[in-house]
Amino acid sequence: MSTPALRMSTLFLRTLREDPADAELPSHRLLVRAGYIRRVAPGIYTWLPLGLKVLRNVERIVREEMDAIGAQELSFPALLPKEPFEATGRWADYGENIFRLKDRKGSEYLLGPTHEEMFTLTVKDLYGSYKDLPLSIYQIQTKYRDEVRPRAGLLRGREFIMKDSYSFDVDDAGLQASYDTHRAAYIKMFDRLGFAYVIVRATAGAMGGSASEEFLATAENGEDTYVRCTSCDYAANVEAVNVPAPQAMSYDGLLAAHVEDTPDTPTIATLVDHLNATFPRADRAWQAGDTLKNVIVTLVHPGGRREPLAIGVPGDREIDEKRLGAQVEPAEVEAFDEADFAKYPVLVKGYMGPGVLGEQAKSGIRFLLDPRVVDGTTWVTGADAPGQHVIGLVAGRDFTADGTIEAAEVRDGDECPNCGHALETARGIEMGHIFQLGRKYAEALDLKVLDQNGKLVTVTMGSYGVGVSRAVAAVAEGCHDELGLVWPREVAPADVHVVATGKAEEVFAKAAELTDALAAQGVSVIYDDRRKVSPGVKFKDAELIGVPTIVIVGKGLEAGTIEIKDRATGERREVPVGQILEAVVSEVRGAAS
Ligand code: ATP
Ligand code: MG
């Protein structure tokens, strides 16, 4: 099929020499500079012609792989009534993260941040028997989320495009099969998108549910941190790492705890110095990890209820905001400030300890411990009096908490929960999330079918998302160099960028002829036919735009050659004019197969 070439003389495009002021990441800078996208408002972008081509290519790959597993495409509206979201509790849970609006009659609506409710209700509307299942349906559609920090252009937008699919099965085995099928399709899809990625265990987040994995594009600038084991194949988003808890120990024979004066030791570092100077240990020096650090935050629950939460972690670890956030979702975490402290006079800032923390203790504040703080472990911690700490406080014997929480940071070298070897951390961009949602939405919205025995059973669901617009940025983030973008062929806005240089009429005639011949063979071409633009500018633009094959028709023509340059490797070769069409076509086709 013939695809008309894009001519630079008329293409709706302005490349920029300067980086946009608000762009921190290379993908964002380059997509704006090379004329793929334009910012309209924070997290809201226009797709210019080249950008739209890349987006359509990503959509095509996603669509083909979904269709290949028998998933059927449909499309829900973005503008949705609030009632179904009230039924599932998400009208409240989403808080400030959704765009809400009213129609002229005063009825409330939202712009869909995701469509579980719609998928569930539509299946309920049309299906009623186990014979109708399994079913997988999907859409590629615009979502709206009022993200706190829209970031990095397309990576975290407030309007963005997502592919979301759902599977519907009558039983758990069916759900597992649907999940496995989707997982395999995702692997094909991400292999085709052409960036490096890892599959990691994930938490289910606000959606609820159980088994869950994320596909992360590996990227230094990614917002997600994941860990992988240096020995086995364990890999997980840090949010989902379950710290291996040591065995509880007997406290028989441990000495009694004793309160000591530790003036001016409100921080772990000052405390450890003081301990080593004043209460030296016989066996070794005191370390930060010997102390129990108690941190208080405020949880803001959907609907606005504020609840203080105390967390005890070994003193050598910080609280990881993302891990904490994932544990307390849908509540949000805010600082516990001076005004909050004023409401709880039993809390002595810098010297808080388990003596007052916990629902049964003086403060009544819920107190959760890091899983490492098992019964029989001994700690130095706050004695709830200014300038005092308690030494030798034994978990289980001297204090208890209201439970455990996975909120402490995960570090390089930590033990793998699977095999015990060292973990290493790295960063990535969440590109896809697949998980076994189970019966949460089907229960909330009463989606039942008759099973083989004529009994009504609740349907079980899987949920599978891909960030389609985010993928454009993630590919750009993974595929660029200092000159510009370097698109993998399957997503590139064109296969070939033909550059005509110089003034000679023959050059333009030959370049136009080659462009038409390529187009006639179904090769997509950008042709730089601009007459008054210097070769230097044309080369720079070609490199910035990042089409995989650059063909230069110019000086060589007199000697009967045309140059082919590989954008990715920079490799150049001269090809006789008579063989150029074949050479370019085989380059394009060869790389595509
Ligand atoms: P994140 O943790 O990055 O906010 P999420 O867990 O909220 O993502 P899901 O609700 O699972 O994401 O959405 C499915 C996919 O949609 C994500 O894997 C991601 O690729 C994409 N996505 C989510 N939020 C955005 C956004 N604000 N901009 C662009 N893509 C997004
Ligand atoms: Mg999100």
mmCIF file of N, CA, C and O in Angstrom, residues 349-394:
data_model
loop_
_atom_site.group_PDB
_atom_site.id
_atom_site.type_symbol
_atom_site.label_atom_id
_atom_site.label_comp_id
_atom_site.label_asym_id
_atom_site.label_seq_id
_atom_site.Cartn_x
_atom_site.Cartn_y
_atom_site.Cartn_z
ATOM 1 N N LYS A 349 8.753 15.376 71.395
ATOM 2 C CA LYS A 349 9.425 15.376 70.097
ATOM 3 C C LYS A 349 10.914 15.035 70.241
ATOM 4 O O LYS A 349 11.599 15.604 71.083
ATOM 5 N N GLY A 350 11.371 14.099 69.449
ATOM 6 C CA GLY A 350 12.778 13.696 69.521
ATOM 7 C C GLY A 350 13.026 12.587 70.542
ATOM 8 O O GLY A 350 14.067 11.951 70.519
ATOM 9 N N TYR A 351 12.058 12.361 71.415
ATOM 10 C CA TYR A 351 12.270 11.343 72.467
ATOM 11 C C TYR A 351 11.054 10.430 72.633
ATOM 12 O O TYR A 351 10.831 9.857 73.685
ATOM 13 N N MET A 352 10.270 10.297 71.554
ATOM 14 C CA MET A 352 9.070 9.458 71.616
ATOM 15 C C MET A 352 9.452 7.994 71.673
ATOM 16 O O MET A 352 10.368 7.556 71.001
ATOM 17 N N GLY A 353 8.708 7.236 72.431
ATOM 18 C CA GLY A 353 8.982 5.805 72.497
ATOM 19 C C GLY A 353 7.716 5.000 72.613
ATOM 20 O O GLY A 353 6.614 5.568 72.746
ATOM 21 N N PRO A 354 7.854 3.671 72.570
ATOM 22 C CA PRO A 354 6.696 2.773 72.640
ATOM 23 C C PRO A 354 5.955 2.890 73.958
ATOM 24 O O PRO A 354 4.846 2.388 74.080
ATOM 25 N N GLY A 355 6.548 3.579 74.939
ATOM 26 C CA GLY A 355 5.877 3.765 76.218
ATOM 27 C C GLY A 355 4.550 4.486 76.079
ATOM 28 O O GLY A 355 3.614 4.235 76.835
ATOM 29 N N VAL A 356 4.463 5.398 75.122
ATOM 30 C CA VAL A 356 3.196 6.127 74.964
ATOM 31 C C VAL A 356 2.503 5.794 73.643
ATOM 32 O O VAL A 356 1.351 6.168 73.439
ATOM 33 N N LEU A 357 3.205 5.116 72.721
ATOM 34 C CA LEU A 357 2.626 4.875 71.399
ATOM 35 C C LEU A 357 1.825 3.574 71.389
ATOM 36 O O LEU A 357 2.173 2.622 72.076
ATOM 37 N N GLY A 358 0.801 3.544 70.587
ATOM 38 C CA GLY A 358 -0.035 2.348 70.498
ATOM 39 C C GLY A 358 -1.444 2.668 70.972
ATOM 40 O O GLY A 358 -1.652 3.581 71.774
ATOM 41 N N GLU A 359 -2.409 1.911 70.424
ATOM 42 C CA GLU A 359 -3.810 2.201 70.739
ATOM 43 C C GLU A 359 -4.116 1.969 72.217
ATOM 44 O O GLU A 359 -4.992 2.594 72.783
ATOM 45 N N GLN A 360 -3.353 1.037 72.838
ATOM 46 C CA GLN A 360 -3.596 0.747 74.253
ATOM 47 C C GLN A 360 -2.759 1.656 75.165
ATOM 48 O O GLN A 360 -2.935 1.640 76.374
ATOM 49 N N ALA A 361 -1.815 2.365 74.607
ATOM 50 C CA ALA A 361 -0.918 3.169 75.446
ATOM 51 C C ALA A 361 -1.463 4.587 75.622
ATOM 52 O O ALA A 361 -2.553 4.901 75.154
ATOM 53 N N LYS A 362 -0.668 5.439 76.268
ATOM 54 C CA LYS A 362 -1.198 6.745 76.720
ATOM 55 C C LYS A 362 -1.712 7.640 75.600
ATOM 56 O O LYS A 362 -2.672 8.367 75.759
ATOM 57 N N SER A 363 -1.036 7.612 74.485
ATOM 58 C CA SER A 363 -1.438 8.525 73.409
ATOM 59 C C SER A 363 -2.663 8.022 72.662
ATOM 60 O O SER A 363 -3.388 8.796 72.059
ATOM 61 N N GLY A 364 -2.874 6.692 72.665
ATOM 62 C CA GLY A 364 -3.951 6.119 71.863
ATOM 63 C C GLY A 364 -3.675 6.162 70.369
ATOM 64 O O GLY A 364 -4.545 5.885 69.553
ATOM 65 N N ILE A 365 -2.436 6.522 70.008
ATOM 66 C CA ILE A 365 -2.087 6.629 68.581
ATOM 67 C C ILE A 365 -1.677 5.256 68.048
ATOM 68 O O ILE A 365 -0.847 4.574 68.658
ATOM 69 N N ARG A 366 -2.262 4.859 66.927
ATOM 70 C CA ARG A 366 -1.930 3.571 66.321
ATOM 71 C C ARG A 366 -0.428 3.513 66.038
ATOM 72 O O ARG A 366 0.153 4.469 65.520
ATOM 73 N N PHE A 367 0.187 2.400 66.406
ATOM 74 C CA PHE A 367 1.644 2.264 66.344
ATOM 75 C C PHE A 367 1.969 0.980 65.588
ATOM 76 O O PHE A 367 1.569 -0.103 65.988
ATOM 77 N N LEU A 368 2.673 1.118 64.467
ATOM 78 C CA LEU A 368 3.019 -0.045 63.652
ATOM 79 C C LEU A 368 4.534 -0.154 63.559
ATOM 80 O O LEU A 368 5.238 0.847 63.470
ATOM 81 N N LEU A 369 5.022 -1.398 63.575
ATOM 82 C CA LEU A 369 6.468 -1.616 63.596
ATOM 83 C C LEU A 369 6.975 -2.189 62.286
ATOM 84 O O LEU A 369 6.262 -2.932 61.606
ATOM 85 N N ASP A 370 8.204 -1.875 61.988
ATOM 86 C CA ASP A 370 8.886 -2.526 60.887
ATOM 87 C C ASP A 370 8.948 -4.036 61.189
ATOM 88 O O ASP A 370 9.133 -4.417 62.341
ATOM 89 N N PRO A 371 8.801 -4.877 60.151
ATOM 90 C CA PRO A 371 8.781 -6.333 60.409
ATOM 91 C C PRO A 371 10.067 -6.863 61.061
ATOM 92 O O PRO A 371 10.069 -7.963 61.597
ATOM 93 N N ARG A 372 11.144 -6.088 61.008
ATOM 94 C CA ARG A 372 12.386 -6.555 61.642
ATOM 95 C C ARG A 372 12.321 -6.490 63.167
ATOM 96 O O ARG A 372 13.139 -7.107 63.839
ATOM 97 N N VAL A 373 11.377 -5.715 63.683
ATOM 98 C CA VAL A 373 11.292 -5.550 65.139
ATOM 99 C C VAL A 373 10.473 -6.715 65.711
ATOM 100 O O VAL A 373 9.330 -6.547 66.112
ATOM 101 N N VAL A 374 11.054 -7.914 65.682
ATOM 102 C CA VAL A 374 10.325 -9.097 66.161
ATOM 103 C C VAL A 374 10.552 -9.265 67.661
ATOM 104 O O VAL A 374 11.486 -8.685 68.240
ATOM 105 N N ASP A 375 9.691 -10.076 68.249
ATOM 106 C CA ASP A 375 9.804 -10.348 69.686
ATOM 107 C C ASP A 375 11.201 -10.838 70.022
ATOM 108 O O ASP A 375 11.769 -11.671 69.310
ATOM 109 N N GLY A 376 11.741 -10.300 71.075
ATOM 110 C CA GLY A 376 13.066 -10.736 71.540
ATOM 111 C C GLY A 376 14.191 -9.851 71.049
ATOM 112 O O GLY A 376 15.327 -9.987 71.499
ATOM 113 N N THR A 377 13.889 -8.909 70.131
ATOM 114 C CA THR A 377 14.947 -7.977 69.704
ATOM 115 C C THR A 377 15.032 -6.834 70.723
ATOM 116 O O THR A 377 14.030 -6.453 71.324
ATOM 117 N N THR A 378 16.235 -6.306 70.890
ATOM 118 C CA THR A 378 16.509 -5.321 71.947
ATOM 119 C C THR A 378 16.842 -3.972 71.324
ATOM 120 O O THR A 378 17.615 -3.917 70.362
ATOM 121 N N TRP A 379 16.302 -2.895 71.881
ATOM 122 C CA TRP A 379 16.433 -1.575 71.258
ATOM 123 C C TRP A 379 16.774 -0.476 72.253
ATOM 124 O O TRP A 379 16.470 -0.598 73.432
ATOM 125 N N VAL A 380 17.383 0.567 71.702
ATOM 126 C CA VAL A 380 17.494 1.825 72.432
ATOM 127 C C VAL A 380 16.455 2.748 71.799
ATOM 128 O O VAL A 380 16.428 2.884 70.565
ATOM 129 N N THR A 381 15.606 3.329 72.601
ATOM 130 C CA THR A 381 14.559 4.157 72.002
ATOM 131 C C THR A 381 14.132 5.249 72.977
ATOM 132 O O THR A 381 14.584 5.290 74.124
ATOM 133 N N GLY A 382 13.284 6.143 72.532
ATOM 134 C CA GLY A 382 12.873 7.287 73.332
ATOM 135 C C GLY A 382 12.163 6.857 74.612
ATOM 136 O O GLY A 382 11.408 5.886 74.615
ATOM 137 N N ALA A 383 12.435 7.609 75.698
ATOM 138 C CA ALA A 383 11.813 7.285 76.987
ATOM 139 C C ALA A 383 10.645 8.222 77.294
ATOM 140 O O ALA A 383 10.165 8.271 78.420
ATOM 141 N N ASP A 384 10.201 8.977 76.277
ATOM 142 C CA ASP A 384 9.050 9.872 76.415
ATOM 143 C C ASP A 384 9.268 10.967 77.453
ATOM 144 O O ASP A 384 8.328 11.412 78.102
ATOM 145 N N ALA A 385 10.517 11.343 77.641
ATOM 146 C CA ALA A 385 10.851 12.482 78.499
ATOM 147 C C ALA A 385 12.003 13.199 77.812
ATOM 148 O O ALA A 385 12.863 12.549 77.204
ATOM 149 N N PRO A 386 12.020 14.546 77.886
ATOM 150 C CA PRO A 386 13.069 15.285 77.181
ATOM 151 C C PRO A 386 14.458 14.813 77.617
ATOM 152 O O PRO A 386 14.704 14.657 78.823
ATOM 153 N N GLY A 387 15.346 14.551 76.677
ATOM 154 C CA GLY A 387 16.720 14.180 76.998
ATOM 155 C C GLY A 387 16.864 12.814 77.625
ATOM 156 O O GLY A 387 17.874 12.547 78.268
ATOM 157 N N GLN A 388 15.901 11.926 77.430
ATOM 158 C CA GLN A 388 16.041 10.578 78.002
ATOM 159 C C GLN A 388 15.723 9.485 76.988
ATOM 160 O O GLN A 388 14.803 9.603 76.185
ATOM 161 N N HIS A 389 16.531 8.434 77.058
ATOM 162 C CA HIS A 389 16.272 7.239 76.242
ATOM 163 C C HIS A 389 16.265 6.025 77.147
ATOM 164 O O HIS A 389 16.818 6.058 78.244
ATOM 165 N N VAL A 390 15.651 4.965 76.633
ATOM 166 C CA VAL A 390 15.661 3.716 77.382
ATOM 167 C C VAL A 390 16.551 2.727 76.618
ATOM 168 O O VAL A 390 16.464 2.616 75.398
ATOM 169 N N ILE A 391 17.443 2.084 77.354
ATOM 170 C CA ILE A 391 18.380 1.131 76.760
ATOM 171 C C ILE A 391 17.930 -0.273 77.134
ATOM 172 O O ILE A 391 17.497 -0.514 78.269
ATOM 173 N N GLY A 392 18.008 -1.192 76.159
ATOM 174 C CA GLY A 392 17.689 -2.592 76.453
ATOM 175 C C GLY A 392 16.201 -2.889 76.484
ATOM 176 O O GLY A 392 15.753 -3.821 77.139
ATOM 177 N N LEU A 393 15.417 -2.092 75.734
ATOM 178 C CA LEU A 393 13.974 -2.333 75.674
ATOM 179 C C LEU A 393 13.721 -3.512 74.725
ATOM 180 O O LEU A 393 14.178 -3.507 73.589
ATOM 181 N N VAL A 394 13.034 -4.524 75.220
ATOM 182 C CA VAL A 394 12.875 -5.757 74.445
ATOM 183 C C VAL A 394 11.463 -5.848 73.874
ATOM 184 O O VAL A 394 10.475 -5.747 74.619
#
